[in-house]
mmCIF file of C-alpha atoms and ligand atoms in Angstrom:
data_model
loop_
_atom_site.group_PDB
_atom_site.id
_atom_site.type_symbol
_atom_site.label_atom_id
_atom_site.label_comp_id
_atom_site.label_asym_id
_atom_site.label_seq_id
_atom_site.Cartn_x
_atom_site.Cartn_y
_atom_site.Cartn_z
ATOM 1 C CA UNK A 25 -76.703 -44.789 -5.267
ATOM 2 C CA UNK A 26 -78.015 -47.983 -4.162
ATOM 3 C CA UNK A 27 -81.398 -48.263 -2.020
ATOM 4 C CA UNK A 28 -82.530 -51.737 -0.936
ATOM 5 C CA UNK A 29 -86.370 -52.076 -1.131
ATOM 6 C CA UNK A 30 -88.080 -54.846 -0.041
ATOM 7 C CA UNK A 31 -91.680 -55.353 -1.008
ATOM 8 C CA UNK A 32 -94.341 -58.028 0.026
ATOM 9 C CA UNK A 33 -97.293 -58.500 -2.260
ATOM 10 C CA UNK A 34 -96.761 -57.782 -6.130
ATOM 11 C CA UNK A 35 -100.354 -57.667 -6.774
ATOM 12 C CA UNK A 36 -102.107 -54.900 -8.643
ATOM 13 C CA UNK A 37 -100.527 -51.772 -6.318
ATOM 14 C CA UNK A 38 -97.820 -53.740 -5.398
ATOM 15 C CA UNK A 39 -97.016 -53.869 -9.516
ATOM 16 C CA UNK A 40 -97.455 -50.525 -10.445
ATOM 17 C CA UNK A 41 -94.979 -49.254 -7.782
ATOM 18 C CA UNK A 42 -92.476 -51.361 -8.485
ATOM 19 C CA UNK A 43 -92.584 -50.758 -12.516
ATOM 20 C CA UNK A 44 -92.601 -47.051 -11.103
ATOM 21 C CA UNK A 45 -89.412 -47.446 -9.193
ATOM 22 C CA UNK A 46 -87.854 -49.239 -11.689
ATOM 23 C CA UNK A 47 -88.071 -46.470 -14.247
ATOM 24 C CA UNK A 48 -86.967 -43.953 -11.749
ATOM 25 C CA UNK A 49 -83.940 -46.181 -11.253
ATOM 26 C CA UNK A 50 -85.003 -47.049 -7.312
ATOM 27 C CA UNK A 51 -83.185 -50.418 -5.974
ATOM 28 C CA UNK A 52 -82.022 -53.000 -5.960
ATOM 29 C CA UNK A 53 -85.855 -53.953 -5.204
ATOM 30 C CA UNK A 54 -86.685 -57.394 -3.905
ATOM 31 C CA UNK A 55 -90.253 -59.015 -3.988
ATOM 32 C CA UNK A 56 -91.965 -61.219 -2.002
ATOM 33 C CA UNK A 57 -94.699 -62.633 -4.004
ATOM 34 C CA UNK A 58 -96.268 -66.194 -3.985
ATOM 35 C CA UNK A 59 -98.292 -65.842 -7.521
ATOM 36 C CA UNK A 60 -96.533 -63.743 -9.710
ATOM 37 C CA UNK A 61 -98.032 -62.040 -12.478
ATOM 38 C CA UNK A 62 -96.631 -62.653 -16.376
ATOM 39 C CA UNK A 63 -96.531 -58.697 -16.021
ATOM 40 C CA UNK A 64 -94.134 -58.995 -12.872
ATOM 41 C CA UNK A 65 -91.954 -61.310 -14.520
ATOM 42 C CA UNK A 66 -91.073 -59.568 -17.137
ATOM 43 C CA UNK A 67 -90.064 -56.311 -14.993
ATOM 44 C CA UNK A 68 -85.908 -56.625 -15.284
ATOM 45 C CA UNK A 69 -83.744 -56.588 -12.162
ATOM 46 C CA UNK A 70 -86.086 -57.866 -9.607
ATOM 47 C CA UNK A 71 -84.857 -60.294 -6.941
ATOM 48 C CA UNK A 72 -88.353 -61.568 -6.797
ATOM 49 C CA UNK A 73 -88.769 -64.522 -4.224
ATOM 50 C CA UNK A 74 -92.194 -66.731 -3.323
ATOM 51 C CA UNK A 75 -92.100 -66.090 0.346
ATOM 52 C CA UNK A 76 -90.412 -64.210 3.566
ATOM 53 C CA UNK A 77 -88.367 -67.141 4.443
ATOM 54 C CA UNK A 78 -86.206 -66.375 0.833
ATOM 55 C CA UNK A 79 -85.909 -63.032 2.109
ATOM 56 C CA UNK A 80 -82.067 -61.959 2.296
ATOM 57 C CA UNK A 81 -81.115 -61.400 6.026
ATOM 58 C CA UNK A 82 -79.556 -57.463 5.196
ATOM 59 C CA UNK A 83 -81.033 -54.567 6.085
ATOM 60 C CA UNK A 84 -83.822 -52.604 3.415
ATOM 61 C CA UNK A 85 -83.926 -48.970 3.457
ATOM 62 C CA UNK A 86 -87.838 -49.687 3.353
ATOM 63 C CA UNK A 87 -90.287 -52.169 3.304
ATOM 64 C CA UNK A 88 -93.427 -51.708 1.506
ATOM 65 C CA UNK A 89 -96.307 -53.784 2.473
ATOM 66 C CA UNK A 90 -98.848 -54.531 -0.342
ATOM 67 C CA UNK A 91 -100.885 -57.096 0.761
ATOM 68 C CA UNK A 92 -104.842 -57.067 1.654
ATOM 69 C CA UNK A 93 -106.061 -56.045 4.973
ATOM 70 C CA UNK A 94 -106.315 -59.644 5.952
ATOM 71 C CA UNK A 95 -103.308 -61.368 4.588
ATOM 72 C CA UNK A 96 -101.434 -58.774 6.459
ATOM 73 C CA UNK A 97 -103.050 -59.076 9.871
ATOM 74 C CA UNK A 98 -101.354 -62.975 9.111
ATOM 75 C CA UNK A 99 -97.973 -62.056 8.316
ATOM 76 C CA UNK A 100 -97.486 -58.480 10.352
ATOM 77 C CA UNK A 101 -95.695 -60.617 12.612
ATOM 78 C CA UNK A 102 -92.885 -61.955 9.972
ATOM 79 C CA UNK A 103 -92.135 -58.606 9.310
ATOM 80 C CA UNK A 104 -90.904 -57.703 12.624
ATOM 81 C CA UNK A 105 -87.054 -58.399 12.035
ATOM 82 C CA UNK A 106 -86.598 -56.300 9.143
ATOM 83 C CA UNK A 107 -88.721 -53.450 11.055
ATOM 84 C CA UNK A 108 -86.417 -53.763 13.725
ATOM 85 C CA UNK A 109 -83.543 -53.575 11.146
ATOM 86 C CA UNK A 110 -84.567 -50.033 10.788
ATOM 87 C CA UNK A 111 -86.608 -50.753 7.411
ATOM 88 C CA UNK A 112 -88.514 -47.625 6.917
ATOM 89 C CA UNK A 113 -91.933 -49.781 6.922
ATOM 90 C CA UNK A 114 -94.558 -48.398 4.668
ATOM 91 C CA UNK A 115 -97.861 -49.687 4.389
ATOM 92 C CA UNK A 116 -100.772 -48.986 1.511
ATOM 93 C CA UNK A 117 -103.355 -51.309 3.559
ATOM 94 C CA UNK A 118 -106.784 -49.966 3.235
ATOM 95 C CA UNK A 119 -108.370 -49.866 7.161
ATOM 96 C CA UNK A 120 -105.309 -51.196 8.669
ATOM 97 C CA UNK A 121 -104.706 -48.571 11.374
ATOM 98 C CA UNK A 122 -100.714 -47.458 12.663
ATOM 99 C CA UNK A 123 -101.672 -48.806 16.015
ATOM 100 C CA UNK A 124 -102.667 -52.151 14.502
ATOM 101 C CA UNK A 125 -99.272 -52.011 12.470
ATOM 102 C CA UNK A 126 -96.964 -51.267 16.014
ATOM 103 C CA UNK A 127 -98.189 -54.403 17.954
ATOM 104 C CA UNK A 128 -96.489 -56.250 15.168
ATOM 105 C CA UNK A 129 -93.170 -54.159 14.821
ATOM 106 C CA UNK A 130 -93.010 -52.632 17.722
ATOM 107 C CA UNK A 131 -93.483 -49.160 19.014
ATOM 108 C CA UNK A 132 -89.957 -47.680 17.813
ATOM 109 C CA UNK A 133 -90.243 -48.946 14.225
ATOM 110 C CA UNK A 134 -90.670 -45.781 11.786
ATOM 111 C CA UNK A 135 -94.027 -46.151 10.119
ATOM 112 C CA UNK A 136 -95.480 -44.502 7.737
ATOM 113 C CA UNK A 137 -98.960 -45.085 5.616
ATOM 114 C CA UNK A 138 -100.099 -44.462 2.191
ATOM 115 C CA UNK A 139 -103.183 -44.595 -0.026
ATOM 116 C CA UNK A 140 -101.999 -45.110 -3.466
ATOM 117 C CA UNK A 141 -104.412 -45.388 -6.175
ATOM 118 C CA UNK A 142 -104.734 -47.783 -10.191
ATOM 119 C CA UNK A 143 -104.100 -45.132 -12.048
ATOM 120 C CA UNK A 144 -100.211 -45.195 -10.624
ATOM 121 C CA UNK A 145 -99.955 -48.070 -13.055
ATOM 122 C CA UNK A 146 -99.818 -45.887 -15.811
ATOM 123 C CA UNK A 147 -97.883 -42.975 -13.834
ATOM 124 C CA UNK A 148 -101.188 -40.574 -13.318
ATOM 125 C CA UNK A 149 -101.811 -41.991 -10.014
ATOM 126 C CA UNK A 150 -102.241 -39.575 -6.567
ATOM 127 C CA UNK A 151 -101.268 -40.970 -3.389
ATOM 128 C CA UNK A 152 -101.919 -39.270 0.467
ATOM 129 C CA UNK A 153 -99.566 -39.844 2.741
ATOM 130 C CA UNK A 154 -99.562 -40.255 6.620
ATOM 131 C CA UNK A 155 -96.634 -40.305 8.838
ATOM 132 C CA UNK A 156 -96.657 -39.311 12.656
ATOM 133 C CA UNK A 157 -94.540 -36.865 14.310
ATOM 134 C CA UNK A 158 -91.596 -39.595 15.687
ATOM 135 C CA UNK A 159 -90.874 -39.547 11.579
ATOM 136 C CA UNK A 160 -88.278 -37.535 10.802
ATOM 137 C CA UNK A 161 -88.027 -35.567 6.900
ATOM 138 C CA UNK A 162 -85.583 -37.995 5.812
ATOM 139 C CA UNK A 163 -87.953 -40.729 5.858
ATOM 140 C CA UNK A 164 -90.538 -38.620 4.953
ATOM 141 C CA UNK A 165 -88.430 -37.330 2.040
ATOM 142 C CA UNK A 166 -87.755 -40.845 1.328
ATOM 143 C CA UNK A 167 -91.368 -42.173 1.383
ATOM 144 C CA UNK A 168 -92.289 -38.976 -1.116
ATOM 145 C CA UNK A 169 -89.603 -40.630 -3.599
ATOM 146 C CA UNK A 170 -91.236 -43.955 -3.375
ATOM 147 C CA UNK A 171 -94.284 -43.173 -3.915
ATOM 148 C CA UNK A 172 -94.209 -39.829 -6.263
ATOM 149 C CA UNK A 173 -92.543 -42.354 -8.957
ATOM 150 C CA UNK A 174 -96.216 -43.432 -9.838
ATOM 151 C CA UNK A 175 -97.871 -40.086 -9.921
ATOM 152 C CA UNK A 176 -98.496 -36.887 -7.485
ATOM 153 C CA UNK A 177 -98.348 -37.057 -3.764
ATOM 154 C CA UNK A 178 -100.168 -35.459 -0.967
ATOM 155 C CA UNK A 179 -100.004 -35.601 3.331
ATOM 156 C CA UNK A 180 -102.258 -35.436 4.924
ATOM 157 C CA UNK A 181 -102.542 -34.186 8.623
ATOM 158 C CA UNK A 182 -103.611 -36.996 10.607
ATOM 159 C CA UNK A 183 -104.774 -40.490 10.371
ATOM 160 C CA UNK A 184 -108.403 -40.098 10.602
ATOM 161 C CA UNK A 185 -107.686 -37.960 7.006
ATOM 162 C CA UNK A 186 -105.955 -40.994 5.077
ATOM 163 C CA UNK A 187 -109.302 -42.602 5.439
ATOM 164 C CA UNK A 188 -111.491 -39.721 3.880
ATOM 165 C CA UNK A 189 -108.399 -39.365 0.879
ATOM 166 C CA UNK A 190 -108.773 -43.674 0.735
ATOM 167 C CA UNK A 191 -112.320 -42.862 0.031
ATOM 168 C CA UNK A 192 -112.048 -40.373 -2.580
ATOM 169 C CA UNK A 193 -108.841 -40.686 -4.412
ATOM 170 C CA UNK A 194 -108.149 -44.782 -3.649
ATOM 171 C CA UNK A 195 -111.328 -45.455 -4.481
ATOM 172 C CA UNK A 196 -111.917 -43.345 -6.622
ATOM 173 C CA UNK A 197 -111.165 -44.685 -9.842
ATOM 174 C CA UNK A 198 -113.735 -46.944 -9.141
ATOM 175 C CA UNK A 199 -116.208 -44.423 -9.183
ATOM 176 C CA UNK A 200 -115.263 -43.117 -12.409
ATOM 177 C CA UNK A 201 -115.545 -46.639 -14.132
ATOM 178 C CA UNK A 202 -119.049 -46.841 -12.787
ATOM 179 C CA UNK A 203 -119.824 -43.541 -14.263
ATOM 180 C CA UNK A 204 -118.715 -45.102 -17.340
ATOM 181 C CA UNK A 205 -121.126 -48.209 -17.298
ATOM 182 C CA UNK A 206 -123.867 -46.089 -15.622
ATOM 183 C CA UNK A 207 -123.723 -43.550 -18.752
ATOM 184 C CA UNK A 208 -123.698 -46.528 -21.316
ATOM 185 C CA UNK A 209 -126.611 -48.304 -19.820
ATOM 186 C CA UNK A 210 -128.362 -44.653 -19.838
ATOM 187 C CA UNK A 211 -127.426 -44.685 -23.771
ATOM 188 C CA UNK A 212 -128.637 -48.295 -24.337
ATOM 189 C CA UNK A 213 -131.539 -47.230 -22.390
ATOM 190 C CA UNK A 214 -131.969 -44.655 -24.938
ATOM 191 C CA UNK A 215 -131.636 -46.342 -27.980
ATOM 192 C CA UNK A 216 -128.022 -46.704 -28.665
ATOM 193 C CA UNK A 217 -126.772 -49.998 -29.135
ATOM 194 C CA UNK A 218 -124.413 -51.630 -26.533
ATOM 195 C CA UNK A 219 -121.094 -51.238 -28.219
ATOM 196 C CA UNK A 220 -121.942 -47.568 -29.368
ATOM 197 C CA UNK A 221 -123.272 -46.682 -25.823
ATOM 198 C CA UNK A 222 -120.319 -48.185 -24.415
ATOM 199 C CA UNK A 223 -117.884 -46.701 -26.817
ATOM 200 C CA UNK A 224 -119.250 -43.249 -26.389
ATOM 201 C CA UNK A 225 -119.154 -43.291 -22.986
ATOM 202 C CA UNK A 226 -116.039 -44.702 -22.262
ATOM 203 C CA UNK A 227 -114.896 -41.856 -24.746
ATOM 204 C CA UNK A 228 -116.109 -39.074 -23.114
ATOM 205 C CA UNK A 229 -114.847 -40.134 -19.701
ATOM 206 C CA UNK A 230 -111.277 -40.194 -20.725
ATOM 207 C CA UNK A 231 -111.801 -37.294 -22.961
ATOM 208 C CA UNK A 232 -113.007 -35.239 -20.147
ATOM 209 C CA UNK A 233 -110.540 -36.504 -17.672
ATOM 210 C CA UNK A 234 -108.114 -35.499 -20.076
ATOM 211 C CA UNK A 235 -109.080 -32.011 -20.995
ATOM 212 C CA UNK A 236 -109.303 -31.496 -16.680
ATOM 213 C CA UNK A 237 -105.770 -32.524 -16.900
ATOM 214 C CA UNK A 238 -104.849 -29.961 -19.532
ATOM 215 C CA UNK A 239 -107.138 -26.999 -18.774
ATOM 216 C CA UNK A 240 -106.618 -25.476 -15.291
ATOM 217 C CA UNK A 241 -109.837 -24.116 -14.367
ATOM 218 C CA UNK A 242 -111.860 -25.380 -11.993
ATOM 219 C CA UNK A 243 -114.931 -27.879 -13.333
ATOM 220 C CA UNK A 244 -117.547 -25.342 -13.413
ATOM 221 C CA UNK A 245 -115.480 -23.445 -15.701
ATOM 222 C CA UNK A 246 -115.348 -26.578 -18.046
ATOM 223 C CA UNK A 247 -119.244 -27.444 -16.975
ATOM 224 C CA UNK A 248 -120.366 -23.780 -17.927
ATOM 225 C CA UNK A 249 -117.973 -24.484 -21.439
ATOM 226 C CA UNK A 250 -120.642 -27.883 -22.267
ATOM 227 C CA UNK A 251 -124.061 -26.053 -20.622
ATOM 228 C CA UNK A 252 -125.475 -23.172 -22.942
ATOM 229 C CA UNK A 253 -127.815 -21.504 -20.428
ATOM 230 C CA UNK A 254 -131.408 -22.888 -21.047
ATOM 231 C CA UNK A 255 -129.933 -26.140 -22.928
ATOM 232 C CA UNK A 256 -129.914 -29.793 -23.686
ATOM 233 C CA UNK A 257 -127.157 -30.337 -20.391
ATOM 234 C CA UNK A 258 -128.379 -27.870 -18.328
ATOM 235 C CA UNK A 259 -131.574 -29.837 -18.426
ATOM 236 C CA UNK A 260 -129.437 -32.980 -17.238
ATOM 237 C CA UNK A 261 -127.416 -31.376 -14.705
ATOM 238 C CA UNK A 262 -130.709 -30.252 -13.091
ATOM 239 C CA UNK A 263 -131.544 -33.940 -12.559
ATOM 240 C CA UNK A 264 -127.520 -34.552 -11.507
ATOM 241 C CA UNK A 265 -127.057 -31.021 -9.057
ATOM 242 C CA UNK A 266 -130.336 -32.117 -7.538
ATOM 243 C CA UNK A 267 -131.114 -31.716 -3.986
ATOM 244 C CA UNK A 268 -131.030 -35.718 -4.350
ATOM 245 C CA UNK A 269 -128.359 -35.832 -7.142
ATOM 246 C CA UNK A 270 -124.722 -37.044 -7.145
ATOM 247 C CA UNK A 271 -123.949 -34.585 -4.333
ATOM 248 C CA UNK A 272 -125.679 -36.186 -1.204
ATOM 249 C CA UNK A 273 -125.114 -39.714 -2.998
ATOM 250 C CA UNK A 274 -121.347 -39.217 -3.080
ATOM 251 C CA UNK A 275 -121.373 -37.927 0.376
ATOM 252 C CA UNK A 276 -123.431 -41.211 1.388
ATOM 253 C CA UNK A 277 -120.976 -43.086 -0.980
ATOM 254 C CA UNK A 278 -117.663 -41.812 0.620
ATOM 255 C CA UNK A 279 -119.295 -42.192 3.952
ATOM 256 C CA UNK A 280 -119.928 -45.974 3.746
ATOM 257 C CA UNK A 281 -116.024 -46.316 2.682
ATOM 258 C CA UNK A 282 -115.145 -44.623 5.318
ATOM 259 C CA UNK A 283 -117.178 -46.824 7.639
ATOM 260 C CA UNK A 284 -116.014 -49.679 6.007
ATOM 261 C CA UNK A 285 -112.240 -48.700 6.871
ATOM 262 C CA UNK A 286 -113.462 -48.229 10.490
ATOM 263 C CA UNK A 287 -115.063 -51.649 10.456
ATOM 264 C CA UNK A 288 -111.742 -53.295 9.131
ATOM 265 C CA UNK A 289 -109.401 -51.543 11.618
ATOM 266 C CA UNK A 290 -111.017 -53.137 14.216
ATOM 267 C CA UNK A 291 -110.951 -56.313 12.870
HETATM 268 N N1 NAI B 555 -106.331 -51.865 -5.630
HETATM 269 C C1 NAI B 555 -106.448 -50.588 -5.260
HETATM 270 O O1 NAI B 555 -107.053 -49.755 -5.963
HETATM 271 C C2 NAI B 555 -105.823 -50.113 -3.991
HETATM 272 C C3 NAI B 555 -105.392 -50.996 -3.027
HETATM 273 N N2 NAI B 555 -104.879 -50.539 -1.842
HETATM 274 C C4 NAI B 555 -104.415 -51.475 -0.841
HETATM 275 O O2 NAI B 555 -103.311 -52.171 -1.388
HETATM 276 C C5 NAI B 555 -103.262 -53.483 -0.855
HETATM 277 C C6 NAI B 555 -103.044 -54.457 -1.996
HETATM 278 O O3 NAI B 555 -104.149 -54.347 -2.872
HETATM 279 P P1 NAI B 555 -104.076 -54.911 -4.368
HETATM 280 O O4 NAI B 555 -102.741 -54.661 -4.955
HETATM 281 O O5 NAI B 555 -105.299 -54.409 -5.022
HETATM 282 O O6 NAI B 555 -104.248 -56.473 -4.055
HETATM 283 P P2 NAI B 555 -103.775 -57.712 -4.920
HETATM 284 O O7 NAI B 555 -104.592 -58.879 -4.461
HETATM 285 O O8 NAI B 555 -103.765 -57.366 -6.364
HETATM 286 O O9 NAI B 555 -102.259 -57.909 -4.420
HETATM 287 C C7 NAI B 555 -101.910 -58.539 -3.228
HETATM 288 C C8 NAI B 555 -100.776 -59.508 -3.562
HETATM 289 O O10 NAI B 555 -100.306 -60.107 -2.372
HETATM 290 C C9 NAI B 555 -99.879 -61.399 -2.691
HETATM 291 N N3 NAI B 555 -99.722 -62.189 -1.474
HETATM 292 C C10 NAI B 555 -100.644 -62.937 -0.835
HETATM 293 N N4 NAI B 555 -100.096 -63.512 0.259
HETATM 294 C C11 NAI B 555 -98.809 -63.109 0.312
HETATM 295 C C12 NAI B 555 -97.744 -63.334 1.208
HETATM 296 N N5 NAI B 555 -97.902 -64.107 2.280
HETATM 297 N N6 NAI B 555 -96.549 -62.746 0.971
HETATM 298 C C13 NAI B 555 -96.381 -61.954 -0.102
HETATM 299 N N7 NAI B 555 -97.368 -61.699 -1.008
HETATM 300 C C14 NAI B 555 -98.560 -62.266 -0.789
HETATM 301 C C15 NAI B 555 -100.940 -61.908 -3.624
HETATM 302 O O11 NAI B 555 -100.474 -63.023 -4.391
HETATM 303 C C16 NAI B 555 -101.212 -60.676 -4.460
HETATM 304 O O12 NAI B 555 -100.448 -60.660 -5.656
HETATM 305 C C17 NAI B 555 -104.542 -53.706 -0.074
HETATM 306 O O13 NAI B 555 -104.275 -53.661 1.299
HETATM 307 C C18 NAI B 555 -105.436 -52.535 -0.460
HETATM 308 O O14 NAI B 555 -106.215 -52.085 0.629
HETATM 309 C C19 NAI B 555 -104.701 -49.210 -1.591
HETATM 310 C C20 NAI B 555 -105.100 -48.286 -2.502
HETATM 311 C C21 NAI B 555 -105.697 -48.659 -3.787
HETATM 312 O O1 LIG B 556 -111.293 -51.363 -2.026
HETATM 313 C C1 LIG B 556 -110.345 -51.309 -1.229
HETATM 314 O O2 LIG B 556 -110.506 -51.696 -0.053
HETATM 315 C C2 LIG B 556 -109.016 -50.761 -1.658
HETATM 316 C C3 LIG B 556 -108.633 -49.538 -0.884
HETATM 317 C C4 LIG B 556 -108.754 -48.395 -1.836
HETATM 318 C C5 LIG B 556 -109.003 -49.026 -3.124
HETATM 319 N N1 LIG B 556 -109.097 -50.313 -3.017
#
């Protein structure tokens, strides 16, 4: 069966979906994208194009906007035809509110937000989902296919909740690389060299994430597998499980995201 996708902005997100859709045999799939990437290029089948004006005049089952928050504030506008062509329009903007999103196409066109995350470039992504009621399961369904080709999928209940996922699971890989150069500083800091710090710590960070992926018990199972009571990490998780320790910091941390959504949507 054939589903015409349109897509503007192939960037990093904008990438990884497409490369998912493409293996999940989702198309024909045209791109708008001004700068593309060596990595886009070589993706087989695209109708890729450098702006809207190339855009073929028939109708797209969806339109998936992948641009930054600012670039699409510019363009919303352009998109308003192909919205009105009944385009399922689906948007991964970070702080880019529905409201915002229906000035530009208009109160009737079916929209639908996501929060994708990097890790979808390799298929282990998770993406939340918001839709409101006026969309039906069929776009819903349809939005699920989309975006489930780049890893799992989860809805959330209302808007103000795609801003607290955007902040942990968006973000979120960000927070793990940190980890990663925080640890390897902490290592250098301790007498390792750079390149063994680094190398250790970027090992047990993928190591870790990947025995969470293939043991499913909850973390403190896995913590209380490391931590021999009265031992070498139970000594460092008492500096890390703190009263001031990664707990109140990530709530401070996923609070400033979330205020820096809020500050966006009303820009
Ligand atoms: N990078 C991430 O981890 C995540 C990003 N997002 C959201 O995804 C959106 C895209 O982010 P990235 O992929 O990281 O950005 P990016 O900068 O890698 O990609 C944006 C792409 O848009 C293209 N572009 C610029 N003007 C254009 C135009 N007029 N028409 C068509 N394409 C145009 C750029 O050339 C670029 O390739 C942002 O709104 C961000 O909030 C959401 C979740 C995670
Ligand atoms: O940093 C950002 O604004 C985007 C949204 C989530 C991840 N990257």
């Amino acid at each position: 069966m054939t589903t015409p996708i349109l897509i503007i902005g192939a960037g990093k997100m904008g990438t990884a979906l497409i490369r998912g859709w493409v293996k999940a045999g989702i198309g024909p799939i045209t791109v708008v994208e001004p700068n593309p990437s060596e990595t886009l290029k070589a993706v087989p089948g695209l109708n890729l194009v450098a702006g809207l004006d190339a855009v073929p005049g028939d109708a797209f089952r969806a339109c998936v906007v992948a641009l930054k928050p600012h670039i699409l504030r510019a363009e919303a506008g352009k998109l308003k035809a192909i919205a009105e062509k009944g385009a399922l329009m689906l948007s991964i903007a970070a702080g880019t509110p529905l409201s915002l999103l229906k000035n530009h196409w208009g109160e009737k066109a079916g929209v639908v937000r996501a929060m994708p995350n990097t890790p979808g470039s390799i298929g282990q992504g998770v993406t939340a989902i918001y839709a409101g009621a006026e969309i039906g399961s069929e776009d819903r369904a349809f939005a699920e296919t989309l975006l489930s080709s780049i890893g799992l999928t989860l809805w959330v209940e209302t808007e103000t909740l795609l801003d607290a996922a955007m902040a942990i699971s968006g973000c979120g890989p960000a927070y793990v690389f940190a980890l990663v150069e925080a640890m390897a500083k902490a290592g250098v800091a301790a007498g390792l060299t750079e390149e063994a710090a680094a190398k250790l710590a970027r090992a047990t960070v993928t190591g870790g994430g990947a025995l969470l992926n293939a043991d499913p018990r909850p973390p403190a199972d896995l913590i209380r597998d490391v931590a021999t009571p009265g031992g070498t990490t139970q000594a460092a998780l008492n500096v890390l499980q703190a009263e001031d320790g990664l707990g109140p910091l990530f709530v401070a941390a996923i609070k400033a995201a979330i205020a820096r959504a809020e500050e966006l949507a009303k820009s």
